[in-house]
PDB file of C-alpha atoms in Angstrom:
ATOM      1  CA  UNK A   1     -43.233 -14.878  -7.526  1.00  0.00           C
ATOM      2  CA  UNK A   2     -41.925 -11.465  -8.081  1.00  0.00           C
ATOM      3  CA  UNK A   3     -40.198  -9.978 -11.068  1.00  0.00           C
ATOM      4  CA  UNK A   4     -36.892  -8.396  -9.809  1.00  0.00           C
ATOM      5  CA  UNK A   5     -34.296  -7.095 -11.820  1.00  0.00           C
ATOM      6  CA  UNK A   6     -30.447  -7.154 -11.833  1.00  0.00           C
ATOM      7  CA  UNK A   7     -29.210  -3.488 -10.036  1.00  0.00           C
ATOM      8  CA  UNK A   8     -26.367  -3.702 -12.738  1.00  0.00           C
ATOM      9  CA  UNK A   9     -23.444  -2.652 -10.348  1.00  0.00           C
ATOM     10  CA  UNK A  10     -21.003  -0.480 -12.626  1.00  0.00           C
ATOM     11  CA  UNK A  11     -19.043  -2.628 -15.033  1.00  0.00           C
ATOM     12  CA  UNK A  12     -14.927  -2.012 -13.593  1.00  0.00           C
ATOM     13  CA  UNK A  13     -15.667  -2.822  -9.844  1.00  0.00           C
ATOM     14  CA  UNK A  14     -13.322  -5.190  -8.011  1.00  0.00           C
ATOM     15  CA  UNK A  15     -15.180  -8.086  -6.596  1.00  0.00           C
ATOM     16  CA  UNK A  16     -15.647  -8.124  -3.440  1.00  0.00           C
ATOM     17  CA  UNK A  17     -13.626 -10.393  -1.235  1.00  0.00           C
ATOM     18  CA  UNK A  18     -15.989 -12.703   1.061  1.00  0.00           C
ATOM     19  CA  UNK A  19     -15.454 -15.985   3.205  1.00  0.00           C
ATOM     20  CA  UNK A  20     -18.815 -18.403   3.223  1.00  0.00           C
ATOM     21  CA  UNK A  21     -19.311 -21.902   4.127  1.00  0.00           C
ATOM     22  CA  UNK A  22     -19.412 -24.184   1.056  1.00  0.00           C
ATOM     23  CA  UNK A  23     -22.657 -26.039   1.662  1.00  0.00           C
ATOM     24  CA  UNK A  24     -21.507 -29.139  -0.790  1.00  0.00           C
ATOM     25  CA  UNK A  25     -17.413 -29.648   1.163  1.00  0.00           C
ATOM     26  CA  UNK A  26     -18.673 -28.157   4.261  1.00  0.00           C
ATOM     27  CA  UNK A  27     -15.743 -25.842   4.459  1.00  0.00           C
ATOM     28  CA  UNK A  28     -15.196 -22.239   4.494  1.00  0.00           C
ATOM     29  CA  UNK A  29     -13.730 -20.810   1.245  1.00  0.00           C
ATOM     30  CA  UNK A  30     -13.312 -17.270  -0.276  1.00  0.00           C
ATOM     31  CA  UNK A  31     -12.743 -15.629  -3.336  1.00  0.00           C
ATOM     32  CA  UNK A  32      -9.440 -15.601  -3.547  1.00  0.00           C
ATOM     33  CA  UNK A  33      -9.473 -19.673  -3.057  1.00  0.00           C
ATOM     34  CA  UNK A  34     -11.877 -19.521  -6.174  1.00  0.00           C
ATOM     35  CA  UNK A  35     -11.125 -17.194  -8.342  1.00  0.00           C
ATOM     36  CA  UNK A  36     -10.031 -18.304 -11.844  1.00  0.00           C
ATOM     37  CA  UNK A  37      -7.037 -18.004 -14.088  1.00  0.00           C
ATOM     38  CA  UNK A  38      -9.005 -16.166 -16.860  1.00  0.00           C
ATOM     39  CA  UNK A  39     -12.475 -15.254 -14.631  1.00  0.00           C
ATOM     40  CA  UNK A  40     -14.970 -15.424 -12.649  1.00  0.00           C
ATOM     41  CA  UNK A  41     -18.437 -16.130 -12.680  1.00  0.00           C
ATOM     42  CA  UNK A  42     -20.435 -15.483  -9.409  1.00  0.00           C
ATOM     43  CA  UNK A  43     -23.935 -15.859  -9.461  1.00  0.00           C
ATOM     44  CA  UNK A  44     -26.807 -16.088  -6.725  1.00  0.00           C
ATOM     45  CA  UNK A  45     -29.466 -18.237  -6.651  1.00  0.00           C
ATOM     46  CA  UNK A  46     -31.452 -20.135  -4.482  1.00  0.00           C
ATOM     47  CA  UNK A  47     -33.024 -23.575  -4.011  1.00  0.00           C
ATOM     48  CA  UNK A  48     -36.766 -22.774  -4.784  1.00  0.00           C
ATOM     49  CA  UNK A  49     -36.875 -19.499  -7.420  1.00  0.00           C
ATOM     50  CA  UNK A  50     -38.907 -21.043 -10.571  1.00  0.00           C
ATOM     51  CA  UNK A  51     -36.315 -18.546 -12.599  1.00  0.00           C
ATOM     52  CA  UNK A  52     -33.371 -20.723 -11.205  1.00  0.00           C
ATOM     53  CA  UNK A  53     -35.315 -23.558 -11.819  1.00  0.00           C
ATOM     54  CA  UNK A  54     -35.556 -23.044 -15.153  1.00  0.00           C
ATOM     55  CA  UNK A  55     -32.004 -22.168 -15.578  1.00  0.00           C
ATOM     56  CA  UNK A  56     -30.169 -24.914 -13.530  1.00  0.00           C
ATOM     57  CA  UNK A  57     -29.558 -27.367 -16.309  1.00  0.00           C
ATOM     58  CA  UNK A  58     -27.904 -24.764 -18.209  1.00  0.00           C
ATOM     59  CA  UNK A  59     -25.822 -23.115 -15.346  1.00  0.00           C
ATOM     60  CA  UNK A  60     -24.591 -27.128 -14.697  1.00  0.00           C
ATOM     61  CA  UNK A  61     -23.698 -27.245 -18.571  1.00  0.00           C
ATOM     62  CA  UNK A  62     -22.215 -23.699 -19.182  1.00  0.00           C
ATOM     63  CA  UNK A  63     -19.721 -24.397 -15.729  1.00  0.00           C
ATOM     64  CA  UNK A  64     -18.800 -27.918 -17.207  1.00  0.00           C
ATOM     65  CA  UNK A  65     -17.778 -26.327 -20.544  1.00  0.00           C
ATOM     66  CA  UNK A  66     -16.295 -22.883 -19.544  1.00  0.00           C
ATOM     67  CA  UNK A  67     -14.179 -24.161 -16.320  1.00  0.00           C
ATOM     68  CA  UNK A  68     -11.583 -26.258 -18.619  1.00  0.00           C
ATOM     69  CA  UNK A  69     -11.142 -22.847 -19.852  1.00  0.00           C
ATOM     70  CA  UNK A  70     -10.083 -21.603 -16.513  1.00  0.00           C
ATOM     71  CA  UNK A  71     -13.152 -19.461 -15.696  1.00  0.00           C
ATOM     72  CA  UNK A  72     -14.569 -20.602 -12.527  1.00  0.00           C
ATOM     73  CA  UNK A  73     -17.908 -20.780 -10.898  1.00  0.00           C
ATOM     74  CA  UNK A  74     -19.247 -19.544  -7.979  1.00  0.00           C
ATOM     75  CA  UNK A  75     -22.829 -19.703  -6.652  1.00  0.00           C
ATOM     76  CA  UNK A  76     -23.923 -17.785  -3.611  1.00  0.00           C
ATOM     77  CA  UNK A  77     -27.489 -17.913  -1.913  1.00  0.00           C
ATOM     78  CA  UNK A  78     -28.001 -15.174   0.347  1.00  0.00           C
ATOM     79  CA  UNK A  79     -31.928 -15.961   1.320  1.00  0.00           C
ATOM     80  CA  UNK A  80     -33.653 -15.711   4.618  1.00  0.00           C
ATOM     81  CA  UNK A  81     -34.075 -19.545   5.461  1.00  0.00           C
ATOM     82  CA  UNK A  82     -35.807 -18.410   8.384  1.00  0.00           C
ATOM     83  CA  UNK A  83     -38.943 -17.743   6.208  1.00  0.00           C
ATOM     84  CA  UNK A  84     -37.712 -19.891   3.314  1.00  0.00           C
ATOM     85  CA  UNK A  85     -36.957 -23.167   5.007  1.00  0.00           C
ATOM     86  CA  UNK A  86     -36.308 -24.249   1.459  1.00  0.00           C
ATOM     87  CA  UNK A  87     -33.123 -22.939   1.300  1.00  0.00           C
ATOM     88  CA  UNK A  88     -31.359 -23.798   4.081  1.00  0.00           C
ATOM     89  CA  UNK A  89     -27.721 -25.012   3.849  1.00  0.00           C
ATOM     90  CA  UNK A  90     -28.485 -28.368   4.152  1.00  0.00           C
ATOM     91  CA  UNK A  91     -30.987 -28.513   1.263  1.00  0.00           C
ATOM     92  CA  UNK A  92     -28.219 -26.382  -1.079  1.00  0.00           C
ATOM     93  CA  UNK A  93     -25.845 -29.328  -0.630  1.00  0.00           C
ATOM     94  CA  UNK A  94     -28.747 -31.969  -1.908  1.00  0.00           C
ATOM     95  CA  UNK A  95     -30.114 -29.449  -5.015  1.00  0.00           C
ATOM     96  CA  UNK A  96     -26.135 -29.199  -6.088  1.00  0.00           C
ATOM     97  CA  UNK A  97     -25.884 -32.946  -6.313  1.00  0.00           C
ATOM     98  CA  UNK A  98     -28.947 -32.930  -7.984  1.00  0.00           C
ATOM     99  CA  UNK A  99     -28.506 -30.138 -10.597  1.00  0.00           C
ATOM    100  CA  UNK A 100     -25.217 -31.345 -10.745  1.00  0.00           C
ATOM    101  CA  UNK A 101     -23.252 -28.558  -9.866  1.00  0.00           C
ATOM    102  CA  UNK A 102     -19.444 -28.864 -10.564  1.00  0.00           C
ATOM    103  CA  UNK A 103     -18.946 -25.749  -8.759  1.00  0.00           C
ATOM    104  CA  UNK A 104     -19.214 -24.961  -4.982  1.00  0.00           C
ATOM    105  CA  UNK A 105     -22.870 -23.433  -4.005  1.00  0.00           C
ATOM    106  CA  UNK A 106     -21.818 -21.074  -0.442  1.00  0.00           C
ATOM    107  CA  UNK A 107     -24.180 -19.751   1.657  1.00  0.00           C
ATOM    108  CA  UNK A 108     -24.537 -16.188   2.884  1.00  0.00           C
ATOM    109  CA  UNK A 109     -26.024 -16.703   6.333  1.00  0.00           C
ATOM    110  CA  UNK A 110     -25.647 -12.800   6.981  1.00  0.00           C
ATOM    111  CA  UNK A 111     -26.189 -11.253   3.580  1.00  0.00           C
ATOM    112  CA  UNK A 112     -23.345  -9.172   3.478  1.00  0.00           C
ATOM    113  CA  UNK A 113     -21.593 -10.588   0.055  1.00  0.00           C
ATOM    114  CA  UNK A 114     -25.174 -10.030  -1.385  1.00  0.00           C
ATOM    115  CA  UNK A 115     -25.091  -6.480   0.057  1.00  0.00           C
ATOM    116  CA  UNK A 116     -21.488  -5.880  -1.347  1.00  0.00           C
ATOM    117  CA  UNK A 117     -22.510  -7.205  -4.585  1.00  0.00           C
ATOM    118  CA  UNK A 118     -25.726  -5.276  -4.435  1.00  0.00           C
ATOM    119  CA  UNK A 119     -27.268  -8.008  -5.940  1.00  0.00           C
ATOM    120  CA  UNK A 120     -31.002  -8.069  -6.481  1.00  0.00           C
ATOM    121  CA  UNK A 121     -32.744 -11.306  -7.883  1.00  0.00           C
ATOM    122  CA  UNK A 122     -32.017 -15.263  -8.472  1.00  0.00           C
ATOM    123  CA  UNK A 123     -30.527 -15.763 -10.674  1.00  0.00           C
ATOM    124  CA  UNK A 124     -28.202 -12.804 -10.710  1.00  0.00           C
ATOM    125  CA  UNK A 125     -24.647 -13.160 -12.958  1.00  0.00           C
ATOM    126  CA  UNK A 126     -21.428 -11.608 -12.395  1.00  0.00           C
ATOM    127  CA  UNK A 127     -18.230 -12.319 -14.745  1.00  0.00           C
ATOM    128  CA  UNK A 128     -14.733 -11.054 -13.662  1.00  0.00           C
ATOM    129  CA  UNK A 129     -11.864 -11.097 -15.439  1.00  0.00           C
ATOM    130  CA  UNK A 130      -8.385 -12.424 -14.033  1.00  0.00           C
ATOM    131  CA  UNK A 131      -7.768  -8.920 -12.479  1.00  0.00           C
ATOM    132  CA  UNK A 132     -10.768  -9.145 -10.571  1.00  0.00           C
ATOM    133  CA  UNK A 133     -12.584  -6.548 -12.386  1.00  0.00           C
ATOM    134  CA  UNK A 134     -16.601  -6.281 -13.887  1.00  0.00           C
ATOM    135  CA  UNK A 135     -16.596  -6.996 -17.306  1.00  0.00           C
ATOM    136  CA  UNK A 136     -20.469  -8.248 -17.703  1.00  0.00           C
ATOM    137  CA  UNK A 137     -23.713  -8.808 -15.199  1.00  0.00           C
ATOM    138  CA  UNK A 138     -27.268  -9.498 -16.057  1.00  0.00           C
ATOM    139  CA  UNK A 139     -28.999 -12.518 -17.454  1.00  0.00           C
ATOM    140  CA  UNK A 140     -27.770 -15.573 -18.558  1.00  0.00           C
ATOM    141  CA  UNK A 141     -30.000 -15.222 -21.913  1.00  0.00           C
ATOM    142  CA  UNK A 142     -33.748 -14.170 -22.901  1.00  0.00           C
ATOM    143  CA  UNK A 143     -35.596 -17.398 -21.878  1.00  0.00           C
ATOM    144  CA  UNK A 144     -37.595 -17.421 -18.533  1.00  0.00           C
ATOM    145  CA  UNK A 145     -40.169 -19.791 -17.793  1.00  0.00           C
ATOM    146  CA  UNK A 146     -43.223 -20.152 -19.772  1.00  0.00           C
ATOM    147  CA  UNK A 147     -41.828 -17.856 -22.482  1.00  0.00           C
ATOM    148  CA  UNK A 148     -41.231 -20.580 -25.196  1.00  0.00           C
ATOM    149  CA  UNK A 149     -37.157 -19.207 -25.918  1.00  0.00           C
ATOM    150  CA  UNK A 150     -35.049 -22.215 -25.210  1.00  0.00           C
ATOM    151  CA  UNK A 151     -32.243 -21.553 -23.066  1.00  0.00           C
ATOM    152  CA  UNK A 152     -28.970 -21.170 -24.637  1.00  0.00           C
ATOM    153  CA  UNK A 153     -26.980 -18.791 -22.097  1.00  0.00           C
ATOM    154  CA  UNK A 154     -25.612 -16.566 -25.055  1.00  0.00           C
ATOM    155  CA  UNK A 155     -25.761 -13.399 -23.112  1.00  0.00           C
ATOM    156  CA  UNK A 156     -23.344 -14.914 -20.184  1.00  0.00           C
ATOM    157  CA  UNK A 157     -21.274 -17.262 -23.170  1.00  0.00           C
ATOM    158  CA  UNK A 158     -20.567 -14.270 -25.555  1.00  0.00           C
ATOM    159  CA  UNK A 159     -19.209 -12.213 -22.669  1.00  0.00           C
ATOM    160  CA  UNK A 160     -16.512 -15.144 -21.376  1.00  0.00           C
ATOM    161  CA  UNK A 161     -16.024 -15.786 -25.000  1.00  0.00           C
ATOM    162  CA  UNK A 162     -15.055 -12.649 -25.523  1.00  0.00           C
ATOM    163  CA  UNK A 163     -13.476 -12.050 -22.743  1.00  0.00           C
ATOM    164  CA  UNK A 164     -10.845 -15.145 -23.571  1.00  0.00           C
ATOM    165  CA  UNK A 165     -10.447 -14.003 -26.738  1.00  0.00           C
ATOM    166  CA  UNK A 166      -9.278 -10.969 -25.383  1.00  0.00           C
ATOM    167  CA  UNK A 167     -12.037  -8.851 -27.391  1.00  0.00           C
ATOM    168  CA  UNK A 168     -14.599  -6.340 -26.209  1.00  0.00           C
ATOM    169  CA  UNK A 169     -17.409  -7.611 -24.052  1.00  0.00           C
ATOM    170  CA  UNK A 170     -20.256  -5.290 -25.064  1.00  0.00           C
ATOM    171  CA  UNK A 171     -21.320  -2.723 -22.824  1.00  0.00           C
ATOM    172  CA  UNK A 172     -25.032  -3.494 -23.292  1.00  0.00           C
ATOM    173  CA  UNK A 173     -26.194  -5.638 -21.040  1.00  0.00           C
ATOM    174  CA  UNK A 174     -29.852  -6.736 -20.247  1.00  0.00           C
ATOM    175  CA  UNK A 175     -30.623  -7.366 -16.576  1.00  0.00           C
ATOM    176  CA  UNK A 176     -31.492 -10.772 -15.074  1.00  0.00           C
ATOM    177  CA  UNK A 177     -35.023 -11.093 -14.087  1.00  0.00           C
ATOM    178  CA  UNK A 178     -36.240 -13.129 -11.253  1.00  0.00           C
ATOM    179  CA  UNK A 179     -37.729 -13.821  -7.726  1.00  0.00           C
ATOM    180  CA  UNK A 180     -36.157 -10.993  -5.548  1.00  0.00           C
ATOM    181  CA  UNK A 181     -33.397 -12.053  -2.556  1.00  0.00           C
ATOM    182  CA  UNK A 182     -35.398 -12.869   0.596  1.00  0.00           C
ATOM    183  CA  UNK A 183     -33.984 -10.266   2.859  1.00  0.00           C
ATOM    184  CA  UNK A 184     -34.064 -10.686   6.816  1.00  0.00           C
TER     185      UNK A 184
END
Protein backbone atom coordinates (compact mmCIF):
# COMPACT_ATOMS: atom_id res chain seq x y z
CA UNK A 1 0.00 0.00 0.00
CA UNK A 2 1.41 3.27 -1.00
CA UNK A 3 0.66 6.73 0.26
CA UNK A 4 -0.20 8.91 -2.82
CA UNK A 5 -1.46 12.21 -2.76
CA UNK A 6 -4.11 14.25 -4.68
CA UNK A 7 -1.98 16.43 -7.66
CA UNK A 8 -4.62 19.21 -6.79
CA UNK A 9 -5.36 20.25 -10.49
CA UNK A 10 -5.96 24.19 -10.34
CA UNK A 11 -9.30 25.04 -8.82
CA UNK A 12 -11.35 26.93 -12.23
CA UNK A 13 -10.64 24.06 -14.79
CA UNK A 14 -13.52 22.79 -16.93
CA UNK A 15 -14.01 19.13 -16.49
CA UNK A 16 -13.06 17.23 -18.87
CA UNK A 17 -15.57 15.66 -21.18
CA UNK A 18 -15.12 11.67 -21.35
CA UNK A 19 -17.35 8.66 -22.63
CA UNK A 20 -16.77 5.23 -20.38
CA UNK A 21 -18.72 2.16 -20.06
CA UNK A 22 -20.90 2.16 -16.91
CA UNK A 23 -19.89 -1.13 -15.35
CA UNK A 24 -23.36 -1.32 -13.16
CA UNK A 25 -26.09 -0.47 -16.72
CA UNK A 26 -23.54 -1.74 -19.01
CA UNK A 27 -23.84 1.27 -21.20
CA UNK A 28 -21.66 3.96 -22.35
CA UNK A 29 -22.33 7.37 -20.73
CA UNK A 30 -20.43 10.74 -20.51
CA UNK A 31 -20.30 13.72 -18.64
CA UNK A 32 -22.56 15.62 -20.13
CA UNK A 33 -25.31 12.63 -19.56
CA UNK A 34 -24.22 13.05 -15.80
CA UNK A 35 -23.54 16.12 -14.92
CA UNK A 36 -25.80 17.77 -12.30
CA UNK A 37 -28.08 20.74 -12.01
CA UNK A 38 -26.03 22.34 -9.15
CA UNK A 39 -22.58 19.93 -9.47
CA UNK A 40 -20.59 17.46 -9.83
CA UNK A 41 -18.75 15.14 -7.89
CA UNK A 42 -16.26 12.81 -9.76
CA UNK A 43 -14.16 10.71 -7.86
CA UNK A 44 -11.81 7.60 -8.64
CA UNK A 45 -11.51 4.70 -6.86
CA UNK A 46 -11.05 1.25 -7.21
CA UNK A 47 -12.31 -2.13 -6.00
CA UNK A 48 -9.38 -3.21 -3.67
CA UNK A 49 -7.54 0.27 -2.19
CA UNK A 50 -7.91 -0.23 1.81
CA UNK A 51 -8.33 3.88 1.61
CA UNK A 52 -11.57 3.29 -0.52
CA UNK A 53 -12.38 0.67 1.64
CA UNK A 54 -12.55 2.60 4.41
CA UNK A 55 -14.43 5.31 2.77
CA UNK A 56 -17.18 3.41 0.79
CA UNK A 57 -19.91 3.53 3.38
CA UNK A 58 -19.59 7.13 3.51
CA UNK A 59 -19.23 7.88 -0.31
CA UNK A 60 -22.76 5.53 -0.52
CA UNK A 61 -24.26 7.92 2.28
CA UNK A 62 -22.89 11.40 1.21
CA UNK A 63 -24.35 10.50 -2.75
CA UNK A 64 -27.77 9.40 -1.16
CA UNK A 65 -28.03 12.73 0.73
CA UNK A 66 -26.40 15.31 -1.66
CA UNK A 67 -28.06 13.94 -5.11
CA UNK A 68 -31.78 15.11 -4.00
CA UNK A 69 -29.93 18.26 -4.01
CA UNK A 70 -29.07 17.95 -7.61
CA UNK A 71 -25.31 17.31 -7.25
CA UNK A 72 -24.49 14.15 -8.90
CA UNK A 73 -22.02 11.40 -8.54
CA UNK A 74 -19.63 10.00 -10.58
CA UNK A 75 -17.04 7.29 -9.85
CA UNK A 76 -14.31 6.42 -12.28
CA UNK A 77 -11.63 3.54 -11.87
CA UNK A 78 -8.88 3.93 -14.14
CA UNK A 79 -6.57 0.80 -12.78
CA UNK A 80 -4.54 -1.66 -14.72
CA UNK A 81 -6.78 -4.88 -14.30
CA UNK A 82 -4.20 -6.56 -16.13
CA UNK A 83 -2.06 -6.68 -12.90
CA UNK A 84 -5.01 -5.96 -10.60
CA UNK A 85 -7.48 -8.62 -11.62
CA UNK A 86 -9.42 -7.17 -8.74
CA UNK A 87 -10.69 -4.50 -10.52
CA UNK A 88 -11.91 -5.55 -13.51
CA UNK A 89 -15.28 -4.29 -14.86
CA UNK A 90 -17.06 -7.10 -13.94
CA UNK A 91 -16.08 -7.05 -10.24
CA UNK A 92 -16.94 -2.94 -10.19
CA UNK A 93 -20.53 -3.86 -11.06
CA UNK A 94 -20.69 -6.53 -7.92
CA UNK A 95 -18.64 -3.98 -5.24
CA UNK A 96 -21.38 -1.12 -6.41
CA UNK A 97 -24.24 -3.37 -5.46
CA UNK A 98 -22.51 -4.15 -2.54
CA UNK A 99 -21.38 -0.70 -1.25
CA UNK A 100 -24.49 0.34 -2.49
CA UNK A 101 -23.67 2.80 -4.87
CA UNK A 102 -26.61 5.00 -6.13
CA UNK A 103 -24.37 6.42 -8.62
CA UNK A 104 -22.85 4.86 -11.81
CA UNK A 105 -19.09 3.41 -11.15
CA UNK A 106 -17.39 3.72 -15.19
CA UNK A 107 -14.42 2.25 -16.06
CA UNK A 108 -11.41 3.81 -17.75
CA UNK A 109 -10.04 0.89 -19.75
CA UNK A 110 -7.41 3.37 -21.40
CA UNK A 111 -6.66 5.86 -18.66
CA UNK A 112 -7.14 8.83 -20.50
CA UNK A 113 -10.04 10.59 -18.20
CA UNK A 114 -7.52 9.78 -15.33
CA UNK A 115 -4.77 11.45 -17.41
CA UNK A 116 -7.08 14.51 -18.20
CA UNK A 117 -8.00 14.75 -14.68
CA UNK A 118 -4.43 14.23 -13.64
CA UNK A 119 -5.63 12.35 -10.97
CA UNK A 120 -3.26 10.58 -8.63
CA UNK A 121 -4.66 8.21 -5.82
CA UNK A 122 -8.06 6.26 -4.76
CA UNK A 123 -9.88 7.86 -3.56
CA UNK A 124 -9.38 11.10 -5.40
CA UNK A 125 -12.51 13.93 -5.24
CA UNK A 126 -13.47 16.41 -7.69
CA UNK A 127 -16.63 18.86 -7.18
CA UNK A 128 -17.88 21.03 -10.13
CA UNK A 129 -20.22 23.45 -10.09
CA UNK A 130 -23.22 23.71 -12.70
CA UNK A 131 -20.84 25.58 -15.13
CA UNK A 132 -18.57 22.84 -15.15
CA UNK A 133 -15.89 24.53 -13.34
CA UNK A 134 -13.29 23.33 -10.14
CA UNK A 135 -14.52 24.61 -7.13
CA UNK A 136 -12.86 21.90 -4.55
CA UNK A 137 -10.54 18.49 -4.87
CA UNK A 138 -8.80 16.56 -2.21
CA UNK A 139 -10.05 14.34 0.54
CA UNK A 140 -13.26 13.52 1.56
CA UNK A 141 -12.21 14.29 5.39
CA UNK A 142 -9.13 13.49 7.85
CA UNK A 143 -9.95 9.81 8.69
CA UNK A 144 -7.91 7.00 6.92
CA UNK A 145 -7.69 3.65 8.16
CA UNK A 146 -6.29 2.79 11.42
CA UNK A 147 -6.18 6.47 12.43
CA UNK A 148 -9.07 6.37 15.03
CA UNK A 149 -11.01 9.84 13.26
CA UNK A 150 -14.41 8.60 12.32
CA UNK A 151 -15.40 9.45 8.97
CA UNK A 152 -17.67 12.27 8.54
CA UNK A 153 -16.81 13.62 4.87
CA UNK A 154 -16.78 17.37 6.11
CA UNK A 155 -14.04 18.40 3.82
CA UNK A 156 -16.14 17.18 0.53
CA UNK A 157 -19.82 18.26 2.53
CA UNK A 158 -18.68 21.87 3.45
CA UNK A 159 -17.55 22.49 -0.12
CA UNK A 160 -21.17 21.31 -1.86
CA UNK A 161 -22.71 23.01 1.06
CA UNK A 162 -21.27 25.89 0.26
CA UNK A 163 -21.33 25.71 -2.98
CA UNK A 164 -25.47 25.48 -2.88
CA UNK A 165 -25.59 28.09 -0.72
CA UNK A 166 -23.96 30.05 -3.15
CA UNK A 167 -21.02 31.02 -0.60
CA UNK A 168 -17.27 30.71 -0.89
CA UNK A 169 -15.81 27.24 -0.97
CA UNK A 170 -12.46 27.78 0.76
CA UNK A 171 -9.46 27.77 -1.17
CA UNK A 172 -7.58 25.50 1.26
CA UNK A 173 -7.84 22.29 0.48
CA UNK A 174 -5.97 19.18 1.92
CA UNK A 175 -5.13 16.45 -0.59
CA UNK A 176 -6.63 12.94 -0.60
CA UNK A 177 -4.26 10.32 0.43
CA UNK A 178 -4.28 6.85 -0.83
CA UNK A 179 -3.02 3.77 -2.85
CA UNK A 180 -1.64 5.38 -6.12
CA UNK A 181 -3.63 4.61 -9.75
CA UNK A 182 -2.19 1.37 -11.17
CA UNK A 183 -0.84 2.70 -14.38
CA UNK A 184 -0.25 0.34 -17.53
Amino acid sequence: MSLTPSNMLPLGTTAPAFKLLDTVSNNTLSLNDLKGTEGTVIMFICNHCPFVVHVNSEIAKIANEYQTKGISFIAISSNDIVNYPQDAPHLMKRKAKEAGYSFPYLYDETQQVAKAYDAACTPDFYLFNNQMKLVYRGQLDDSRPGNGIPLTGSDLRNAMNALLEKSEITSVQMPSIGCNIKWI
